[in-house]
Amino acid sequence: MKHLLKEGKIVKSDSPWNSPLLVVPKKMGPDGKRKWRMVIDFRRLNEKTIGDVYPLPDITEILDQLGQSKYCLDMVMGYHQLKQGEGPKTAFSTKQGHWEYRRLPFGLKTAPATFQKMMNSVLSGLTGSRCFVYLDDIVIYAKSLADHNTKLREVLERLRTYKLMLQPAKCEFLRKEVNYLGHQITETGVRPDPQKVVVIDQFPTPTSQKQQNFLWND
């Protein structure tokens, strides 16, 4: 939480609102160590929130157009880069006091639509011809190195104009294949990410009638 305060993403609050704070595990890192993430449980607030009807991109449509996609950019903590005006309602408490967000936090009912709307505005004129964006994931697709460099510069320049940051560790350049929206995108086409279907592939074959009946009735 200290970095959120230092970076001005949260401030002291006297709001009458208060949502529970939770600490949840993140994916295991490459070093084999478990990392943790602080999240706020906004379920009660979301029950009272009117949803935003702004649509998210059609994943199928994106994948259909990414036949030659090779390069991927991933924004760092995208939601926290967007200022939002519902600070008092995002309040939460810790032993160190009562706080509220000055930036768009994860978990709000309207957060995905709000962030997608911003990204569509930021990359207006570039999406569909140079890149695609789904929330904080941007993929640049090109058929040649020169084409890639041109498109990459245009996207980076647009992000710089709007003062949006990337996480270098998650940016992949000059890749022959990338994982995007649960799929592997390669020069030869699009296929499901093997990590997403490994459980199905390795599921044991039933060896008795009882196991088979269990699967059918599950």
PDB file of C-alpha atoms in Angstrom:
ATOM      1  CA  MET A   1       0.000   0.000   0.000  1.00  0.00           C
ATOM      2  CA  LYS A   2       2.954   2.317   0.584  1.00  0.00           C
ATOM      3  CA  HIS A   3       3.634   2.638  -3.148  1.00  0.00           C
ATOM      4  CA  LEU A   4      -0.012   3.582  -3.805  1.00  0.00           C
ATOM      5  CA  LEU A   5       0.286   6.403  -1.285  1.00  0.00           C
ATOM      6  CA  LYS A   6       3.699   7.516  -2.557  1.00  0.00           C
ATOM      7  CA  GLU A   7       2.465   7.617  -6.160  1.00  0.00           C
ATOM      8  CA  GLY A   8      -0.648   9.591  -5.193  1.00  0.00           C
ATOM      9  CA  LYS A   9      -3.092   6.829  -6.161  1.00  0.00           C
ATOM     10  CA  ILE A  10      -4.742   6.855  -2.726  1.00  0.00           C
ATOM     11  CA  VAL A  11      -5.222   9.622  -0.150  1.00  0.00           C
ATOM     12  CA  LYS A  12      -6.536   9.946   3.390  1.00  0.00           C
ATOM     13  CA  SER A  13     -10.328   9.884   3.468  1.00  0.00           C
ATOM     14  CA  ASP A  14     -13.220  10.942   5.702  1.00  0.00           C
ATOM     15  CA  SER A  15     -15.754   9.151   3.492  1.00  0.00           C
ATOM     16  CA  PRO A  16     -18.721   7.346   5.151  1.00  0.00           C
ATOM     17  CA  TRP A  17     -18.215   4.539   2.614  1.00  0.00           C
ATOM     18  CA  ASN A  18     -16.015   1.559   3.434  1.00  0.00           C
ATOM     19  CA  SER A  19     -15.296  -1.644   1.474  1.00  0.00           C
ATOM     20  CA  PRO A  20     -13.349  -4.652   2.796  1.00  0.00           C
ATOM     21  CA  LEU A  21      -9.667  -4.992   1.960  1.00  0.00           C
ATOM     22  CA  LEU A  22      -8.338  -8.406   0.876  1.00  0.00           C
ATOM     23  CA  VAL A  23      -4.920  -9.809  -0.008  1.00  0.00           C
ATOM     24  CA  VAL A  24      -5.005 -12.407  -2.796  1.00  0.00           C
ATOM     25  CA  PRO A  25      -2.249 -14.508  -4.409  1.00  0.00           C
ATOM     26  CA  LYS A  26      -0.942 -13.628  -7.870  1.00  0.00           C
ATOM     27  CA  LYS A  27       0.382 -16.085 -10.421  1.00  0.00           C
ATOM     28  CA  MET A  28       3.624 -17.792  -9.454  1.00  0.00           C
ATOM     29  CA  GLY A  29       6.572 -15.745 -10.719  1.00  0.00           C
ATOM     30  CA  PRO A  30       9.446 -17.101 -12.845  1.00  0.00           C
ATOM     31  CA  ASP A  31      11.549 -17.277  -9.665  1.00  0.00           C
ATOM     32  CA  GLY A  32       9.052 -19.721  -8.162  1.00  0.00           C
ATOM     33  CA  LYS A  33       8.024 -17.271  -5.446  1.00  0.00           C
ATOM     34  CA  ARG A  34       4.427 -16.463  -4.655  1.00  0.00           C
ATOM     35  CA  LYS A  35       3.481 -12.798  -4.874  1.00  0.00           C
ATOM     36  CA  TRP A  36       0.440 -11.108  -3.374  1.00  0.00           C
ATOM     37  CA  ARG A  37      -1.890  -8.323  -4.443  1.00  0.00           C
ATOM     38  CA  MET A  38      -4.027  -5.988  -2.377  1.00  0.00           C
ATOM     39  CA  VAL A  39      -7.608  -5.763  -3.648  1.00  0.00           C
ATOM     40  CA  ILE A  40     -10.765  -4.099  -2.426  1.00  0.00           C
ATOM     41  CA  ASP A  41     -14.026  -6.059  -2.297  1.00  0.00           C
ATOM     42  CA  PHE A  42     -16.418  -3.644  -4.021  1.00  0.00           C
ATOM     43  CA  ARG A  43     -19.344  -6.091  -4.284  1.00  0.00           C
ATOM     44  CA  ARG A  44     -21.711  -4.085  -2.053  1.00  0.00           C
ATOM     45  CA  LEU A  45     -20.825  -0.869  -3.895  1.00  0.00           C
ATOM     46  CA  ASN A  46     -21.296  -2.606  -7.246  1.00  0.00           C
ATOM     47  CA  GLU A  47     -24.799  -3.719  -6.216  1.00  0.00           C
ATOM     48  CA  LYS A  48     -25.751  -0.038  -5.975  1.00  0.00           C
ATOM     49  CA  THR A  49     -23.944   1.021  -9.153  1.00  0.00           C
ATOM     50  CA  ILE A  50     -25.616   1.550 -12.515  1.00  0.00           C
ATOM     51  CA  GLY A  51     -23.602  -0.379 -15.095  1.00  0.00           C
ATOM     52  CA  ASP A  52     -21.889   1.224 -18.083  1.00  0.00           C
ATOM     53  CA  VAL A  53     -23.263  -0.118 -21.370  1.00  0.00           C
ATOM     54  CA  TYR A  54     -20.083   0.722 -23.296  1.00  0.00           C
ATOM     55  CA  PRO A  55     -19.176  -2.573 -25.016  1.00  0.00           C
ATOM     56  CA  LEU A  56     -15.872  -4.418 -24.742  1.00  0.00           C
ATOM     57  CA  PRO A  57     -14.266  -5.539 -28.027  1.00  0.00           C
ATOM     58  CA  ASP A  58     -15.436  -8.784 -29.608  1.00  0.00           C
ATOM     59  CA  ILE A  59     -12.618 -11.268 -28.902  1.00  0.00           C
ATOM     60  CA  THR A  60     -13.609 -13.505 -31.827  1.00  0.00           C
ATOM     61  CA  GLU A  61     -13.499 -10.572 -34.237  1.00  0.00           C
ATOM     62  CA  ILE A  62     -10.039  -9.557 -32.990  1.00  0.00           C
ATOM     63  CA  LEU A  63      -8.628 -13.064 -33.320  1.00  0.00           C
ATOM     64  CA  ASP A  64     -10.063 -13.432 -36.817  1.00  0.00           C
ATOM     65  CA  GLN A  65      -8.032 -10.413 -37.942  1.00  0.00           C
ATOM     66  CA  LEU A  66      -4.732 -11.327 -36.303  1.00  0.00           C
ATOM     67  CA  GLY A  67      -3.476 -13.874 -38.827  1.00  0.00           C
ATOM     68  CA  GLN A  68      -0.003 -12.269 -39.043  1.00  0.00           C
ATOM     69  CA  SER A  69       0.234 -10.926 -35.495  1.00  0.00           C
ATOM     70  CA  LYS A  70       3.696 -11.177 -33.898  1.00  0.00           C
ATOM     71  CA  TYR A  71       4.217  -8.398 -31.398  1.00  0.00           C
ATOM     72  CA  CYS A  72       2.600  -7.582 -28.082  1.00  0.00           C
ATOM     73  CA  LEU A  73       2.575  -4.715 -25.574  1.00  0.00           C
ATOM     74  CA  ASP A  74       1.038  -4.944 -22.102  1.00  0.00           C
ATOM     75  CA  MET A  75       0.268  -1.833 -20.055  1.00  0.00           C
ATOM     76  CA  VAL A  76       1.311  -1.683 -16.419  1.00  0.00           C
ATOM     77  CA  MET A  77      -1.532  -1.300 -13.869  1.00  0.00           C
ATOM     78  CA  GLY A  78      -3.653   0.280 -16.560  1.00  0.00           C
ATOM     79  CA  TYR A  79      -6.655   1.096 -14.410  1.00  0.00           C
ATOM     80  CA  HIS A  80      -4.563   3.074 -11.914  1.00  0.00           C
ATOM     81  CA  GLN A  81      -3.420   5.412 -14.678  1.00  0.00           C
ATOM     82  CA  LEU A  82      -6.943   6.718 -15.168  1.00  0.00           C
ATOM     83  CA  LYS A  83      -8.254   9.468 -12.898  1.00  0.00           C
ATOM     84  CA  GLN A  84     -11.806   8.910 -11.695  1.00  0.00           C
ATOM     85  CA  GLY A  85     -14.365  11.002  -9.872  1.00  0.00           C
ATOM     86  CA  GLU A  86     -15.919   8.573  -7.375  1.00  0.00           C
ATOM     87  CA  GLY A  87     -13.134   8.738  -4.792  1.00  0.00           C
ATOM     88  CA  PRO A  88     -15.240   8.775  -1.588  1.00  0.00           C
ATOM     89  CA  LYS A  89     -17.170   5.685  -2.690  1.00  0.00           C
ATOM     90  CA  THR A  90     -13.925   3.721  -3.171  1.00  0.00           C
ATOM     91  CA  ALA A  91     -12.913   4.160   0.483  1.00  0.00           C
ATOM     92  CA  PHE A  92     -11.381   1.315   2.502  1.00  0.00           C
ATOM     93  CA  SER A  93      -9.738   0.955   5.898  1.00  0.00           C
ATOM     94  CA  THR A  94      -6.458  -0.457   7.225  1.00  0.00           C
ATOM     95  CA  LYS A  95      -4.722  -0.309  10.592  1.00  0.00           C
ATOM     96  CA  GLN A  96      -2.999   2.812   9.290  1.00  0.00           C
ATOM     97  CA  GLY A  97      -6.266   4.666   8.658  1.00  0.00           C
ATOM     98  CA  HIS A  98      -9.109   5.319   6.205  1.00  0.00           C
ATOM     99  CA  TRP A  99      -8.234   5.808   2.531  1.00  0.00           C
ATOM    100  CA  GLU A 100      -9.838   6.412  -0.850  1.00  0.00           C
ATOM    101  CA  TYR A 101      -8.648   6.084  -4.434  1.00  0.00           C
ATOM    102  CA  ARG A 102      -7.773   9.053  -6.623  1.00  0.00           C
ATOM    103  CA  ARG A 103      -7.323   6.687  -9.591  1.00  0.00           C
ATOM    104  CA  LEU A 104      -9.568   4.039 -11.087  1.00  0.00           C
ATOM    105  CA  PRO A 105      -9.199   0.897  -8.929  1.00  0.00           C
ATOM    106  CA  PHE A 106      -9.664  -2.736  -9.890  1.00  0.00           C
ATOM    107  CA  GLY A 107     -12.967  -4.346  -8.993  1.00  0.00           C
ATOM    108  CA  LEU A 108     -15.419  -1.545  -9.736  1.00  0.00           C
ATOM    109  CA  LYS A 109     -18.402  -2.613 -11.835  1.00  0.00           C
ATOM    110  CA  THR A 110     -17.841   0.185 -14.329  1.00  0.00           C
ATOM    111  CA  ALA A 111     -14.019  -0.067 -14.451  1.00  0.00           C
ATOM    112  CA  PRO A 112     -13.653  -2.288 -17.561  1.00  0.00           C
ATOM    113  CA  ALA A 113     -15.996  -0.181 -19.684  1.00  0.00           C
ATOM    114  CA  THR A 114     -14.449   3.070 -18.435  1.00  0.00           C
ATOM    115  CA  PHE A 115     -10.922   1.909 -19.193  1.00  0.00           C
ATOM    116  CA  GLN A 116     -11.851   0.463 -22.592  1.00  0.00           C
ATOM    117  CA  LYS A 117     -13.530   3.734 -23.525  1.00  0.00           C
ATOM    118  CA  MET A 118     -10.350   5.616 -22.641  1.00  0.00           C
ATOM    119  CA  MET A 119      -8.092   3.245 -24.602  1.00  0.00           C
ATOM    120  CA  ASN A 120     -10.332   3.415 -27.667  1.00  0.00           C
ATOM    121  CA  SER A 121     -10.045   7.200 -27.504  1.00  0.00           C
ATOM    122  CA  VAL A 122      -6.257   7.132 -26.974  1.00  0.00           C
ATOM    123  CA  LEU A 123      -5.664   4.758 -29.907  1.00  0.00           C
ATOM    124  CA  SER A 124      -8.378   6.168 -32.155  1.00  0.00           C
ATOM    125  CA  GLY A 125      -7.362   5.793 -35.812  1.00  0.00           C
ATOM    126  CA  LEU A 126      -4.785   3.100 -34.973  1.00  0.00           C
ATOM    127  CA  THR A 127      -6.986   0.220 -33.825  1.00  0.00           C
ATOM    128  CA  GLY A 128      -7.982  -2.167 -36.585  1.00  0.00           C
ATOM    129  CA  SER A 129      -5.137  -1.134 -38.888  1.00  0.00           C
ATOM    130  CA  ARG A 130      -2.046  -1.088 -36.674  1.00  0.00           C
ATOM    131  CA  CYS A 131      -3.084  -2.632 -33.382  1.00  0.00           C
ATOM    132  CA  PHE A 132      -5.908  -4.014 -31.284  1.00  0.00           C
ATOM    133  CA  VAL A 133      -6.569  -3.201 -27.650  1.00  0.00           C
ATOM    134  CA  TYR A 134      -8.557  -5.217 -25.135  1.00  0.00           C
ATOM    135  CA  LEU A 135      -8.569  -3.344 -21.829  1.00  0.00           C
ATOM    136  CA  ASP A 136      -4.853  -3.050 -20.911  1.00  0.00           C
ATOM    137  CA  ASP A 137      -3.552  -5.510 -23.524  1.00  0.00           C
ATOM    138  CA  ILE A 138      -2.326  -4.053 -26.810  1.00  0.00           C
ATOM    139  CA  VAL A 139      -1.178  -6.222 -29.692  1.00  0.00           C
ATOM    140  CA  ILE A 140       0.591  -4.802 -32.742  1.00  0.00           C
ATOM    141  CA  TYR A 141       0.444  -6.923 -35.867  1.00  0.00           C
ATOM    142  CA  ALA A 142       2.722  -6.612 -38.891  1.00  0.00           C
ATOM    143  CA  LYS A 143       4.003  -8.658 -41.836  1.00  0.00           C
ATOM    144  CA  SER A 144       7.549  -7.250 -41.888  1.00  0.00           C
ATOM    145  CA  LEU A 145      10.100  -5.719 -39.549  1.00  0.00           C
ATOM    146  CA  ALA A 146       9.847  -2.316 -41.223  1.00  0.00           C
ATOM    147  CA  ASP A 147       6.057  -2.393 -40.964  1.00  0.00           C
ATOM    148  CA  HIS A 148       6.310  -3.397 -37.308  1.00  0.00           C
ATOM    149  CA  ASN A 149       8.710  -0.559 -36.467  1.00  0.00           C
ATOM    150  CA  THR A 150       6.453   2.022 -38.097  1.00  0.00           C
ATOM    151  CA  LYS A 151       3.367   0.809 -36.260  1.00  0.00           C
ATOM    152  CA  LEU A 152       5.236   0.462 -32.967  1.00  0.00           C
ATOM    153  CA  ARG A 153       6.449   4.058 -33.119  1.00  0.00           C
ATOM    154  CA  GLU A 154       2.928   5.306 -33.818  1.00  0.00           C
ATOM    155  CA  VAL A 155       1.456   3.404 -30.875  1.00  0.00           C
ATOM    156  CA  LEU A 156       4.237   4.418 -28.468  1.00  0.00           C
ATOM    157  CA  GLU A 157       3.971   8.044 -29.527  1.00  0.00           C
ATOM    158  CA  ARG A 158       0.233   7.996 -28.873  1.00  0.00           C
ATOM    159  CA  LEU A 159       0.748   6.472 -25.406  1.00  0.00           C
ATOM    160  CA  ARG A 160       3.412   9.079 -24.658  1.00  0.00           C
ATOM    161  CA  THR A 161       1.067  11.883 -25.689  1.00  0.00           C
ATOM    162  CA  TYR A 162      -1.489  10.686 -23.130  1.00  0.00           C
ATOM    163  CA  LYS A 163       1.205   9.950 -20.503  1.00  0.00           C
ATOM    164  CA  LEU A 164       0.371   6.247 -20.273  1.00  0.00           C
ATOM    165  CA  MET A 165       3.110   3.859 -19.133  1.00  0.00           C
ATOM    166  CA  LEU A 166       4.127   0.352 -20.156  1.00  0.00           C
ATOM    167  CA  GLN A 167       5.647  -2.385 -18.022  1.00  0.00           C
ATOM    168  CA  PRO A 168       8.897  -3.352 -19.792  1.00  0.00           C
ATOM    169  CA  ALA A 169       8.972  -6.844 -18.263  1.00  0.00           C
ATOM    170  CA  LYS A 170       5.644  -7.644 -19.947  1.00  0.00           C
ATOM    171  CA  CYS A 171       6.410  -6.107 -23.341  1.00  0.00           C
ATOM    172  CA  GLU A 172       7.292  -8.610 -26.043  1.00  0.00           C
ATOM    173  CA  PHE A 173       8.949  -7.448 -29.262  1.00  0.00           C
ATOM    174  CA  LEU A 174       9.874  -9.252 -32.490  1.00  0.00           C
ATOM    175  CA  ARG A 175       8.100 -12.417 -31.385  1.00  0.00           C
ATOM    176  CA  LYS A 176       7.054 -15.064 -33.898  1.00  0.00           C
ATOM    177  CA  GLU A 177       4.145 -15.905 -31.621  1.00  0.00           C
ATOM    178  CA  VAL A 178       2.455 -14.257 -28.646  1.00  0.00           C
ATOM    179  CA  ASN A 179      -0.198 -15.213 -26.125  1.00  0.00           C
ATOM    180  CA  TYR A 180      -3.186 -12.894 -26.343  1.00  0.00           C
ATOM    181  CA  LEU A 181      -6.690 -13.243 -24.880  1.00  0.00           C
ATOM    182  CA  GLY A 182      -6.126 -16.898 -24.026  1.00  0.00           C
ATOM    183  CA  HIS A 183      -4.815 -17.824 -27.492  1.00  0.00           C
ATOM    184  CA  GLN A 184      -1.472 -18.277 -29.205  1.00  0.00           C
ATOM    185  CA  ILE A 185      -1.161 -16.052 -32.249  1.00  0.00           C
ATOM    186  CA  THR A 186       1.405 -17.238 -34.802  1.00  0.00           C
ATOM    187  CA  GLU A 187       2.351 -16.741 -38.435  1.00  0.00           C
ATOM    188  CA  THR A 188       0.378 -19.870 -39.275  1.00  0.00           C
ATOM    189  CA  GLY A 189      -2.800 -18.895 -37.463  1.00  0.00           C
ATOM    190  CA  VAL A 190      -4.481 -18.781 -34.052  1.00  0.00           C
ATOM    191  CA  ARG A 191      -4.826 -21.665 -31.610  1.00  0.00           C
ATOM    192  CA  PRO A 192      -5.833 -22.015 -27.925  1.00  0.00           C
ATOM    193  CA  ASP A 193      -3.101 -21.337 -25.406  1.00  0.00           C
ATOM    194  CA  PRO A 194      -1.785 -24.791 -24.367  1.00  0.00           C
ATOM    195  CA  GLN A 195      -1.639 -23.655 -20.732  1.00  0.00           C
ATOM    196  CA  LYS A 196      -5.389 -23.033 -20.843  1.00  0.00           C
ATOM    197  CA  VAL A 197      -6.257 -26.529 -22.067  1.00  0.00           C
ATOM    198  CA  VAL A 198      -3.597 -28.568 -20.256  1.00  0.00           C
ATOM    199  CA  VAL A 199      -6.102 -29.649 -17.590  1.00  0.00           C
ATOM    200  CA  ILE A 200      -8.408 -31.052 -20.278  1.00  0.00           C
ATOM    201  CA  ASP A 201      -5.538 -32.726 -22.141  1.00  0.00           C
ATOM    202  CA  GLN A 202      -4.248 -34.383 -18.980  1.00  0.00           C
ATOM    203  CA  PHE A 203      -7.626 -35.356 -17.569  1.00  0.00           C
ATOM    204  CA  PRO A 204      -7.497 -39.110 -16.838  1.00  0.00           C
ATOM    205  CA  THR A 205      -9.681 -41.489 -18.801  1.00  0.00           C
ATOM    206  CA  PRO A 206     -12.383 -43.056 -16.589  1.00  0.00           C
ATOM    207  CA  THR A 207     -11.447 -46.606 -15.619  1.00  0.00           C
ATOM    208  CA  SER A 208     -14.765 -47.664 -14.098  1.00  0.00           C
ATOM    209  CA  GLN A 209     -18.492 -47.238 -14.636  1.00  0.00           C
ATOM    210  CA  LYS A 210     -18.701 -45.308 -11.366  1.00  0.00           C
ATOM    211  CA  GLN A 211     -16.172 -42.700 -12.569  1.00  0.00           C
ATOM    212  CA  GLN A 212     -17.921 -42.404 -15.916  1.00  0.00           C
ATOM    213  CA  ASN A 213     -21.331 -41.912 -14.243  1.00  0.00           C
ATOM    214  CA  PHE A 214     -19.803 -39.251 -12.015  1.00  0.00           C
ATOM    215  CA  LEU A 215     -18.565 -37.317 -15.024  1.00  0.00           C
ATOM    216  CA  TRP A 216     -21.926 -37.490 -16.766  1.00  0.00           C
ATOM    217  CA  ASN A 217     -23.804 -36.364 -13.654  1.00  0.00           C
ATOM    218  CA  ASP A 218     -21.369 -33.594 -12.678  1.00  0.00           C
TER     219      ASP A 218
END
